[in-house]
CSV table of C-alpha atoms and ligand atoms in Angstrom, one decimal:
chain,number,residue,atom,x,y,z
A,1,UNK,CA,-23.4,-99.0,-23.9
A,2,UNK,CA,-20.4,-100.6,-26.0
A,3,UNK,CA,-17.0,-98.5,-25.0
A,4,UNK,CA,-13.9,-99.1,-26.8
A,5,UNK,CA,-11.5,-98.2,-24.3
A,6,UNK,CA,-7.8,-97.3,-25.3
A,7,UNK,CA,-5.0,-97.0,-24.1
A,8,UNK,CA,-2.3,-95.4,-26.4
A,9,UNK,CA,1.7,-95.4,-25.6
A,10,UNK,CA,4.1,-94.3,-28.0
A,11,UNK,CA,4.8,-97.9,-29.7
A,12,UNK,CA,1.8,-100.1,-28.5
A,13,UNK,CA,-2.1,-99.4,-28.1
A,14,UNK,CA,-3.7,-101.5,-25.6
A,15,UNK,CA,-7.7,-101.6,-26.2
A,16,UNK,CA,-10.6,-103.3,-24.7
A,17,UNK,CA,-14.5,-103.2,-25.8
A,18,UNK,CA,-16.4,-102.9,-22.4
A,19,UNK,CA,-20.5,-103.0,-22.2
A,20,UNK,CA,-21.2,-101.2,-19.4
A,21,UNK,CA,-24.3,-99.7,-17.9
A,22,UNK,CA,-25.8,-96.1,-19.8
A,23,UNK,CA,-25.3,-93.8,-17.0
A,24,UNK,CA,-21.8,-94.7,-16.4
A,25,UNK,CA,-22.8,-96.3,-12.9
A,26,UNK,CA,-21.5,-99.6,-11.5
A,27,UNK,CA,-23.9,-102.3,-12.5
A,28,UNK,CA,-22.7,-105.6,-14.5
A,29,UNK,CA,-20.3,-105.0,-16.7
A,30,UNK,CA,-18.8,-107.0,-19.8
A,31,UNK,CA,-15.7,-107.2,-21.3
A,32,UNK,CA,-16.5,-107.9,-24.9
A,33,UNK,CA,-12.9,-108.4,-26.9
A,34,UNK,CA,-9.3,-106.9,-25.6
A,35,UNK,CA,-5.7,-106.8,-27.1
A,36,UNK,CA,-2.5,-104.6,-27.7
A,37,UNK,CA,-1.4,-103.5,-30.7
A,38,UNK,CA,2.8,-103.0,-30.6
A,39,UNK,CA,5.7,-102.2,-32.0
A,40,UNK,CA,3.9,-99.5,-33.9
A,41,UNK,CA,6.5,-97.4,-36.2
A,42,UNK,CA,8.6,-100.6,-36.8
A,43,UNK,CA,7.3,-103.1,-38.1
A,44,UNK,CA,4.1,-103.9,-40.9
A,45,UNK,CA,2.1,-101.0,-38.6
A,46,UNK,CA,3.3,-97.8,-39.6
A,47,UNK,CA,1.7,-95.4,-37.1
A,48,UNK,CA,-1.0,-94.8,-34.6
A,49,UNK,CA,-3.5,-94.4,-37.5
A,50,UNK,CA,-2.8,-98.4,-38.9
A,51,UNK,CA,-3.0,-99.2,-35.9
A,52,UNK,CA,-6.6,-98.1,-34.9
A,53,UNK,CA,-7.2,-99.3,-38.2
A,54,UNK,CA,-5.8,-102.6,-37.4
A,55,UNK,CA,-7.6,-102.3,-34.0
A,56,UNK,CA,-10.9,-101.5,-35.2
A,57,UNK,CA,-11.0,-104.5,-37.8
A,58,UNK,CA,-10.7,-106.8,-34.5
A,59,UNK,CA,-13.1,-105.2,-33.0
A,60,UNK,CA,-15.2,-104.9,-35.8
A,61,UNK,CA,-14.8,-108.9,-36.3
A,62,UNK,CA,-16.1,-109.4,-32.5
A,63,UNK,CA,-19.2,-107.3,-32.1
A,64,UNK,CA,-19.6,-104.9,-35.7
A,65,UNK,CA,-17.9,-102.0,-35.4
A,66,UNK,CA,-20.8,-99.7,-36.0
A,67,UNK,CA,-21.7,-101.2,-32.6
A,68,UNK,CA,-19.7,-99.5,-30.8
A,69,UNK,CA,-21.5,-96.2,-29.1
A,70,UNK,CA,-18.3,-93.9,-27.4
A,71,UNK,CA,-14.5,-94.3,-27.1
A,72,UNK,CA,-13.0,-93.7,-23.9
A,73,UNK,CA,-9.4,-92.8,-24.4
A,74,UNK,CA,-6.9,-92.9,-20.9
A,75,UNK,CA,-5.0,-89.7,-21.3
A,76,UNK,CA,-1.8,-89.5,-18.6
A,77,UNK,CA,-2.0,-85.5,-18.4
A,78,UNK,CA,-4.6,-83.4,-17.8
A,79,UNK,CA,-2.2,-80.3,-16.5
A,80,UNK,CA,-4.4,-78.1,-14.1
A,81,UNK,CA,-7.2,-77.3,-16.5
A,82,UNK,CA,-8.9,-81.1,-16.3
A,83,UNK,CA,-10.1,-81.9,-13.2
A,84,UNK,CA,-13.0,-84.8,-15.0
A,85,UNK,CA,-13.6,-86.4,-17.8
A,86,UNK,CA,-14.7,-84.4,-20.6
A,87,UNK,CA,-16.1,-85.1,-24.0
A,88,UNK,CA,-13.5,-84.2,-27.3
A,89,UNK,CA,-14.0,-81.8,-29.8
A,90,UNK,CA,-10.8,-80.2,-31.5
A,91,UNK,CA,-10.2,-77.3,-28.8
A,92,UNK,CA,-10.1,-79.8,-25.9
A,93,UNK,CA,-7.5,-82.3,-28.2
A,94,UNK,CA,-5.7,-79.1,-28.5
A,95,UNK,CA,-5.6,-78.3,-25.3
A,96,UNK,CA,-3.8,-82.0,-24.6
A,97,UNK,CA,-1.6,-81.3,-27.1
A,98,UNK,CA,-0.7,-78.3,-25.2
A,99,UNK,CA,0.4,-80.1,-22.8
A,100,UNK,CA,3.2,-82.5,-24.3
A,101,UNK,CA,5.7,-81.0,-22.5
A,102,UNK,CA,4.5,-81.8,-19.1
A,103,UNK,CA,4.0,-86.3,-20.4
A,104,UNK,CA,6.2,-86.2,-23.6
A,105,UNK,CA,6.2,-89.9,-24.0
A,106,UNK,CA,2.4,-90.1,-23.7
A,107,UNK,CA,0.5,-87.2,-24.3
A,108,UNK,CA,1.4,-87.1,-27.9
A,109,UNK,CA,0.4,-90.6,-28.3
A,110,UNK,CA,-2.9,-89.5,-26.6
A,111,UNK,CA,-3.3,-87.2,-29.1
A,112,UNK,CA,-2.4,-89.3,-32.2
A,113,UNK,CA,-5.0,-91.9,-31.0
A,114,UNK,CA,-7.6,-89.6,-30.6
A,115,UNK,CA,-6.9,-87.8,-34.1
A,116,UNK,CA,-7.1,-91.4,-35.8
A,117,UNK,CA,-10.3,-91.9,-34.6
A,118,UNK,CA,-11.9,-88.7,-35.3
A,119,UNK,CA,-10.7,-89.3,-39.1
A,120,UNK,CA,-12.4,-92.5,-38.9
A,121,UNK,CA,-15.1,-92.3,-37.1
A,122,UNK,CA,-15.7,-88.3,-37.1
A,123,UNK,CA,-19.2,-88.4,-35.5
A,124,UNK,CA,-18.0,-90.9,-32.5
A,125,UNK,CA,-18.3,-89.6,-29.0
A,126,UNK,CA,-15.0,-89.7,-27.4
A,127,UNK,CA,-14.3,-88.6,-23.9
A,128,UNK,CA,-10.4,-88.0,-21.9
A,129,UNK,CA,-10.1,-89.3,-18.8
A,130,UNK,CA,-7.2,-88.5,-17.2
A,131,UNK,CA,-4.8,-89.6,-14.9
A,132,UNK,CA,-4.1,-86.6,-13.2
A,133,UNK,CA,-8.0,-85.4,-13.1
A,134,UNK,CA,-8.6,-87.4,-9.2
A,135,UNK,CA,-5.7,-85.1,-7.8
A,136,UNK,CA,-6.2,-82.0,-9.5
A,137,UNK,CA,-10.0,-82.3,-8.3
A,138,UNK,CA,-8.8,-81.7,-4.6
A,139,UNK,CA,-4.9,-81.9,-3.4
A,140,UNK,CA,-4.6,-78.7,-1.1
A,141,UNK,CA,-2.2,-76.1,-2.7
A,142,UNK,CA,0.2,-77.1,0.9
A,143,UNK,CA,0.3,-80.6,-0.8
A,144,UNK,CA,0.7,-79.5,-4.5
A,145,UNK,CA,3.4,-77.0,-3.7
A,146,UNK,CA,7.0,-77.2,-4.0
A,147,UNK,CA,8.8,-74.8,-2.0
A,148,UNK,CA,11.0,-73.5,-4.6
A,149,UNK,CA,10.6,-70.0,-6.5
A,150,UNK,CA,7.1,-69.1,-7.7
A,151,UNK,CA,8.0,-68.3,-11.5
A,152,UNK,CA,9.2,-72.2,-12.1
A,153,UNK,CA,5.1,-72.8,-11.8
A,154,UNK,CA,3.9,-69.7,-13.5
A,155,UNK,CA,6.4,-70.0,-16.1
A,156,UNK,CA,6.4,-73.8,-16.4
A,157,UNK,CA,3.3,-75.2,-14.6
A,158,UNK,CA,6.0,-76.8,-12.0
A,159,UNK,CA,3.7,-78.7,-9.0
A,160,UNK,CA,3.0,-82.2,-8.3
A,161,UNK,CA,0.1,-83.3,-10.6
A,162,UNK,CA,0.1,-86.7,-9.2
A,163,UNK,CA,-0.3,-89.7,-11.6
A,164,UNK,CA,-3.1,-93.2,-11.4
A,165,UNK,CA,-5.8,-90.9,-10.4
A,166,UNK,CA,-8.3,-93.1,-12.3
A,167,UNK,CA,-7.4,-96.0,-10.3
A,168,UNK,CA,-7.0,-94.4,-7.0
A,169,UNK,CA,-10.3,-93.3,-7.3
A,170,UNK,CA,-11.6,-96.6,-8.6
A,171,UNK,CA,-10.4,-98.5,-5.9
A,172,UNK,CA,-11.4,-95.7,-3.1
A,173,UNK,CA,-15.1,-96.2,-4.2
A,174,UNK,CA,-14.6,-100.2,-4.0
A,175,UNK,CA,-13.0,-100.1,-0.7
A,176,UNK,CA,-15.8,-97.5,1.0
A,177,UNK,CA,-17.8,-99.9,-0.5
A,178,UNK,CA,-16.7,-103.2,0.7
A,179,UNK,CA,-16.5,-101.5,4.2
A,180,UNK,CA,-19.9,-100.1,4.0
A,181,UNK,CA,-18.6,-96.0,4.5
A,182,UNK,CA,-20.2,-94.2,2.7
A,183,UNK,CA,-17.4,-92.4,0.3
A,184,UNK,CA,-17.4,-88.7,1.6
A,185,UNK,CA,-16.1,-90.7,5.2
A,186,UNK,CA,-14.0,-92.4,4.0
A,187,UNK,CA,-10.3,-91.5,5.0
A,188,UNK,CA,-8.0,-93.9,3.9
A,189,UNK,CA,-4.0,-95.1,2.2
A,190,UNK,CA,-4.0,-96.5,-0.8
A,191,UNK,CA,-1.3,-98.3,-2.8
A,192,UNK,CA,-0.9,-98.7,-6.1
A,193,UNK,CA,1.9,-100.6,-6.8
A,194,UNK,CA,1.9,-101.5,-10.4
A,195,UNK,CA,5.8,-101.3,-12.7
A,196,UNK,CA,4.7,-97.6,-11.7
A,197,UNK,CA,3.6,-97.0,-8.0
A,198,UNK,CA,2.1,-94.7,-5.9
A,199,UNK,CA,0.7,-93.9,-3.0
A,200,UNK,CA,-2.4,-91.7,-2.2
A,201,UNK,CA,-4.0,-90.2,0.9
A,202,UNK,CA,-8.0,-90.3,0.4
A,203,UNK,CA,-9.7,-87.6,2.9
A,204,UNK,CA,-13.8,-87.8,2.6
A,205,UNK,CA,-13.4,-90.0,-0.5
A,206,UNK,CA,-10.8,-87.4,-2.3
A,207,UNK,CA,-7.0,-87.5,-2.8
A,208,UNK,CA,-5.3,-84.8,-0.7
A,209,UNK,CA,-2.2,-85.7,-1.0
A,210,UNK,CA,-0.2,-88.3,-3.4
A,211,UNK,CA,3.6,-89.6,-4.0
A,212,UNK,CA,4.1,-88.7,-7.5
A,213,UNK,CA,4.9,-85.2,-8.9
A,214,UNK,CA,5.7,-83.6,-11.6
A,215,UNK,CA,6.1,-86.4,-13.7
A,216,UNK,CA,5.8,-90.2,-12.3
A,217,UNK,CA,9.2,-90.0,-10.7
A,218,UNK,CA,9.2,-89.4,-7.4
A,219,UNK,CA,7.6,-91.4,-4.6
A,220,UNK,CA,7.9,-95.2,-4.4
A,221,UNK,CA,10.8,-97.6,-5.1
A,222,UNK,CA,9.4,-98.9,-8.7
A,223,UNK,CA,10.2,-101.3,-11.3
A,224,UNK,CA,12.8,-99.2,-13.3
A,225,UNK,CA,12.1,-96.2,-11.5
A,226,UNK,CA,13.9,-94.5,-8.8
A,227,UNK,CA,11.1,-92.4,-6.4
A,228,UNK,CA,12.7,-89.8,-4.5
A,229,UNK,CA,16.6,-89.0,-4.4
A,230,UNK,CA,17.8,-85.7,-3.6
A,231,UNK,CA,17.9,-83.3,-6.4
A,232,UNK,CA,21.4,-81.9,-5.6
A,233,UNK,CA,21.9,-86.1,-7.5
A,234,UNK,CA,20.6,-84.3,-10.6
A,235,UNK,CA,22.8,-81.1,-10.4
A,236,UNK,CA,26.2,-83.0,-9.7
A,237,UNK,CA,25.6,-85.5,-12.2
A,238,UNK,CA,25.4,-82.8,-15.1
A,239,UNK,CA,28.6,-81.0,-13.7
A,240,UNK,CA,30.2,-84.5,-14.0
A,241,UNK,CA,28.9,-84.0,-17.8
A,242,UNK,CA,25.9,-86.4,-18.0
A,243,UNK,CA,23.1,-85.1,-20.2
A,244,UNK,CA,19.8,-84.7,-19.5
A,245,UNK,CA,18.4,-87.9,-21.8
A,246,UNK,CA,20.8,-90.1,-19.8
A,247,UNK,CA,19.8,-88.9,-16.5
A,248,UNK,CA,16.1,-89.4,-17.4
A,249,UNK,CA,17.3,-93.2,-19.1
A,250,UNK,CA,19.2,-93.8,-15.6
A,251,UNK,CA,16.4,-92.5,-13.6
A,252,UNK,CA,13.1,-93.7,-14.9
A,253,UNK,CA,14.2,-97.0,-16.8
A,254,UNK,CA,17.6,-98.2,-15.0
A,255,UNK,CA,17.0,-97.2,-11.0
A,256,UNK,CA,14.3,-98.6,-8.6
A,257,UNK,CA,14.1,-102.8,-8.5
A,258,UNK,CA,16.4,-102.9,-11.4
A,259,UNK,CA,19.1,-101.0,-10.2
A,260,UNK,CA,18.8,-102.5,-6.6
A,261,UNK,CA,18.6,-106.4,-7.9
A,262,UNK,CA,18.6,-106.6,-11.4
A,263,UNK,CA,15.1,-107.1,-12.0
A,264,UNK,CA,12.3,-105.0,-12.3
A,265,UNK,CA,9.6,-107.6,-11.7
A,266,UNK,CA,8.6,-108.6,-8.3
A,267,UNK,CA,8.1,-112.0,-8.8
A,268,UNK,CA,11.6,-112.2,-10.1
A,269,UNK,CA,12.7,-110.5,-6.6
A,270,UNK,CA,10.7,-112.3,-4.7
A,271,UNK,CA,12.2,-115.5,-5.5
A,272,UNK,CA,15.7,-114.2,-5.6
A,273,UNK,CA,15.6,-113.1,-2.3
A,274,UNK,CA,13.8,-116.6,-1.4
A,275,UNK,CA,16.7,-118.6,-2.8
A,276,UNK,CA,19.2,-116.3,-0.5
A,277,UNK,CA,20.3,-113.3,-3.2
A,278,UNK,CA,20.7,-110.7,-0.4
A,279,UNK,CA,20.4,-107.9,-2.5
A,280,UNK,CA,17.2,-108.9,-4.1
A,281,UNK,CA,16.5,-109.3,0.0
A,282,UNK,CA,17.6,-105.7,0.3
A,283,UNK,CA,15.8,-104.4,-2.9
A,284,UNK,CA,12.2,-105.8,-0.9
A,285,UNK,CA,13.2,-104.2,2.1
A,286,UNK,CA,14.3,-100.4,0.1
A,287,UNK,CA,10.8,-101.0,-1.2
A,288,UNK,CA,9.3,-102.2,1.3
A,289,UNK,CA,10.2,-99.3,3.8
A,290,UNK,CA,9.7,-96.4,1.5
A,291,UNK,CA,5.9,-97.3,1.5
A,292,UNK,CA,6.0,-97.9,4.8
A,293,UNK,CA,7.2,-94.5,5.3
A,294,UNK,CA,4.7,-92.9,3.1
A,295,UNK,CA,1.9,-95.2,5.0
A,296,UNK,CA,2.7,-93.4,8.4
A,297,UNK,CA,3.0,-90.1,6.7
A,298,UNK,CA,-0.5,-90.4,5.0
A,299,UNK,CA,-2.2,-91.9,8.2
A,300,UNK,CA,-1.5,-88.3,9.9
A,301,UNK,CA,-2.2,-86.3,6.2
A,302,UNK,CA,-6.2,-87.6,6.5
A,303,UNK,CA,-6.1,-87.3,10.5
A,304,UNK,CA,-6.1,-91.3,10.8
A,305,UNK,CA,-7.1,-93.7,8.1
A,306,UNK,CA,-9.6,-96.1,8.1
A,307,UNK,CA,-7.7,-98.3,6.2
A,308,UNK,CA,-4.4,-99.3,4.0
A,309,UNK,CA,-5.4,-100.4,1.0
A,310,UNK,CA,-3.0,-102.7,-1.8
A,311,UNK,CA,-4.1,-102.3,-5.2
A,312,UNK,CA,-2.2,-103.5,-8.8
A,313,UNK,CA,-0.3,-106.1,-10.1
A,314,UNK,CA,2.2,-105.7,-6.8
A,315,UNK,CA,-0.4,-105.4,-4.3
A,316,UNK,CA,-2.9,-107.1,-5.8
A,317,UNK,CA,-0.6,-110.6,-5.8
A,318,UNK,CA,3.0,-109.9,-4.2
A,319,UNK,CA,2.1,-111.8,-0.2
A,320,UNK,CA,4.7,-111.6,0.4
A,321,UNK,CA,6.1,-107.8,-0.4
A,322,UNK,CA,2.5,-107.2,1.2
A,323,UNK,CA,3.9,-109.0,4.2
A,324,UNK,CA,7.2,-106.8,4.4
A,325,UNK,CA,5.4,-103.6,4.2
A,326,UNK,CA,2.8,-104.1,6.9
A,327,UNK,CA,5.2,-105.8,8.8
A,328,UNK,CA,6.7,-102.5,9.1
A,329,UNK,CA,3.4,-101.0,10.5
A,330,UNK,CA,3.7,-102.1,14.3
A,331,UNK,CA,3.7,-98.6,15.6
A,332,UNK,CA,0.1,-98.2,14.1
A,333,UNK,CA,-0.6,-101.1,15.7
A,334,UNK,CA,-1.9,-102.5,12.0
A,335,UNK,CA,-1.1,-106.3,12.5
A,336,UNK,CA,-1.6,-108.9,9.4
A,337,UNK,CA,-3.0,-111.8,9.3
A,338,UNK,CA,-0.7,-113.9,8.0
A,339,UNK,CA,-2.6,-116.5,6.6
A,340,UNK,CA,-5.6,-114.3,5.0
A,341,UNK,CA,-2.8,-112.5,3.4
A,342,UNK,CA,-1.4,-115.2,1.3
A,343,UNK,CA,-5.1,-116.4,0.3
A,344,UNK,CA,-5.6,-115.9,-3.8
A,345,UNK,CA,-8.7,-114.3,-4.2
A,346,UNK,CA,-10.3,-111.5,-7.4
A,347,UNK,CA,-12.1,-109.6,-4.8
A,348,UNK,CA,-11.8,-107.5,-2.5
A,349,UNK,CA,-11.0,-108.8,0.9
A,350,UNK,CA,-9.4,-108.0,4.9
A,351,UNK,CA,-5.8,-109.7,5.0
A,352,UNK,CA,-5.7,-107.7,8.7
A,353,UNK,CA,-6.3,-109.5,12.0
A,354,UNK,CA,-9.3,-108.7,13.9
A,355,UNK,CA,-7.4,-106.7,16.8
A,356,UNK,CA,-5.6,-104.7,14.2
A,357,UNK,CA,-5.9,-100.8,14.9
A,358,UNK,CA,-7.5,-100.7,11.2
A,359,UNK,CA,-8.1,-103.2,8.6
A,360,UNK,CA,-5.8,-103.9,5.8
A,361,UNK,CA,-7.0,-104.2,2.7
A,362,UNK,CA,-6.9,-106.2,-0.9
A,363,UNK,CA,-8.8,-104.5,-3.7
A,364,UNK,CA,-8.1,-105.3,-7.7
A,365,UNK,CA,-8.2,-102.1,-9.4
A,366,UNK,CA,-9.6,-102.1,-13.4
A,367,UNK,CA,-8.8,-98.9,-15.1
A,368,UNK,CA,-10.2,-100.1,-18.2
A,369,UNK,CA,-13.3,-100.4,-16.3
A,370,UNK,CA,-13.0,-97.3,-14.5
A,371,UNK,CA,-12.6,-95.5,-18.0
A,372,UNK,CA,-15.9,-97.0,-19.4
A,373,UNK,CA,-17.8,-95.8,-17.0
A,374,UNK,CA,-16.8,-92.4,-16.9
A,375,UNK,CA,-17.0,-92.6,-20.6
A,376,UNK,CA,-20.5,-93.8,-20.4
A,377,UNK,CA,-21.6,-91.4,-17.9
A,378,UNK,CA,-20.0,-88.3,-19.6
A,379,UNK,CA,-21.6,-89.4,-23.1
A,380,UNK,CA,-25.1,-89.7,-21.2
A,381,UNK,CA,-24.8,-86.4,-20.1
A,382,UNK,CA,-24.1,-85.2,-22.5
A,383,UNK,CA,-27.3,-86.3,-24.4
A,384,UNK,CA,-29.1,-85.4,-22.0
B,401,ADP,P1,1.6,-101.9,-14.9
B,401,ADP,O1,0.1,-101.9,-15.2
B,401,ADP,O2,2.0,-100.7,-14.2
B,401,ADP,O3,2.4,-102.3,-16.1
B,401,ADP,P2,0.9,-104.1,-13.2
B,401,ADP,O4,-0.1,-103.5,-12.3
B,401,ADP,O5,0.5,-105.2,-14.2
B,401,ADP,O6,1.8,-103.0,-13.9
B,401,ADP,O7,2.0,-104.8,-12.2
B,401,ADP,C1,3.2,-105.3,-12.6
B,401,ADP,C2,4.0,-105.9,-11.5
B,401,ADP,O8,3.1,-106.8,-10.8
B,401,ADP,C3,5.3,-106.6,-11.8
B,401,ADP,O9,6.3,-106.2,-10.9
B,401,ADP,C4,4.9,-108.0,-11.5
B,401,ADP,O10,6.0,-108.8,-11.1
B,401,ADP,C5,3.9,-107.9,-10.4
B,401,ADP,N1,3.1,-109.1,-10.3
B,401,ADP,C6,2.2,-109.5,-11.2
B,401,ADP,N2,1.7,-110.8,-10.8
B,401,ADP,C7,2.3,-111.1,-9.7
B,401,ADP,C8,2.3,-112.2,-8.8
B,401,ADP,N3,1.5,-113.2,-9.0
B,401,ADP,N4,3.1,-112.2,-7.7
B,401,ADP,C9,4.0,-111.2,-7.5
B,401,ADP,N5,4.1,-110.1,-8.3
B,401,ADP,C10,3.2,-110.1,-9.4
């Protein structure tokens, strides 16, 4: 089945034509033609609707575009009603909409891109897959809740929705795999630590607890974000007259790696704090720890993981921030093996050593992938 997978931000829609199996399972899988759309609004594209329309000429130049059987569309919020992919029709785009207020700068772009095709296309199967759906599915209410007064979440829908699900899952499957567990045994950490990062605890091959919240904010040290400070922060700085745009610019796009060494990309750190910047040094180690943290805190959520998984641009490549984290791990008695961990590899692989308590692992996550199948798998179903 041909999926045209897309990603749609405010200003830029990323997209990728996958050929995966009919059922949605994990056989070979093709990607056919991918590329990004941006500055949408500024420039010669106008809006989400010249874009597809820009989008669905390139795709039509690489395989036809009457070739292309379902669009899978990544949608950030799924609130508490979406716990799986689900085919669109107009109540479920509505029922995103509905939900701006909990993703404001993406669920409207979610919408617009599905709108666009639906006016194009109007018979095309499109499904949602969200990024929320993994948690939603099965984080304990003692995981979800935050201890403050019960009207904020009746009134507001305030509780940690936890954000990445699509990859957390992805790469639980391909770890359980790779370890030959079957999935509903499989307890384990895993890290995704993209410009946005988080941390999940996988109990029987479900989340059951994760680092971000409300909104991607809290958790991890990220790129431009700053994980968890204290909210008395929040309340002081608006009594010293900050409003709240600039404490969400400060927060989300001006704190984490950026605020701490000037840089939001690893790499970038990385080799600061190689040629002696000490607080690029100290930015890897504020990063560094917080997981750490986390790690030791998810270990005892799942009752003692069978393994710490690195997934994402970070964890996938980043040794050496790999190196500071488990080096932090002695009192699990998780040891790395140094050299595995530095070896450059696409698949999935051990970067422990043999005697370590559990094994550590490597394993490239591919949410487009991830998407295509579902897609595929929900579209099947559905004509079935
Ligand atoms: P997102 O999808 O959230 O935009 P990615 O998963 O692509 O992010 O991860 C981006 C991060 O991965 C950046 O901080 C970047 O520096 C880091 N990264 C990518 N490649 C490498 C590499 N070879 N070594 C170290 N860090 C890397």
């Amino acid at each position: 089945m041909l999926v045209l997978v897309l990603n749609s931000g405010s200003s830029s829609i990323k997209y990728q034509v996958r050929d995966v199996p009919d059922d949605g399972g994990s056989g070979e899988d093709v990607i056919v033609t991918e590329g990004i759309v941006e500055r949408i609004g500024e420039g010669p594209v106008k809006d989400h609707a010249q874009a597809l329309e820009a989008i669905s000429r390139k795709v039509g130049d690489a395989v036809g575009d009457t070739d292309i059987d379902a669009v899978g569309h990544r949608v950030v919020h799924g609130g508490e009603r979406f716990d799986e992919p689900v085919l669109i029709n107009n109540e479920i785009t509505r029922a995103i909409e509905r939900l701006n207020p909990l993703a404001p700068l993406h669920n409207p772009a979610n919408v617009l891109g599905i709108r666009a095709i639906t006016e194009k296309w109007p018979k095309m199967p499109q499904v949602a897959v969200f990024d929320t759906a993994f948690h939603r599915r099965s984080l304990p209410e003692h995981a979800w809740r935050y201890a403050v007064p019960d009207e904020l979440y009746r009134r507001f829908g305030i509780r940690r929705y936890g954000f990445h699900g699509t990859s957390h899952e992805y790469v639980s499957r391909k770890a359980a795999a790779f370890l030959g567990t079957p999935l509903e045994d499989f307890d384990a950490v895993i890290a995704h630590l993209g410009n946005g990062a988080s941390v999940t605890a996988v109990k029987g091959g479900r989340s059951i607890d994760t680092s971000m919240g409300f909104t991607p904010l809290e958790g991890l040290v990220m790129g431009t974000r700053s994980g968890d400070i204290d909210a008395g922060i929040l309340l002081f700085l608006q009594r010293e007259g900050y409003t709240a745009e600039e404490i969400d610019q400060m927060l989300n796009r001006e704190s984490g790696l950026k605020a701490l060494a000037g840089n939001n990309d690893m790499r970038s750190v990385v080799e600061a704090a190689e040629d002696g910047d000490a607080r690029a040094a100290m930015a890897l180690e504020a990063a560094a720890y917080r997981l750490a943290k986390y790690i030791g805190g998810y270990h005892v959520a799942v009752g003692g993981a069978h393994a710490v998984v690195f997934t994402a641009g970070i964890g996938e490549n980043s040794w050496q921030f790999r190196e500071r984290v488990v080096g932090r791990l002695d009192a699990l008695e998780i040891m790395l093996d140094e050299r595995a961990n530095r070896e450059r590899s696409k698949e999935p692989r051990i970067i422990s050593t043999e005697d370590s308590a559990i094994p550590v692992l490597v394993v490239p996550t591919d949410e487009e992938r991830a998407i295509a199948e579902a897609t595929a798998a929900v579209v099947s179903a559905a004509k079935a």
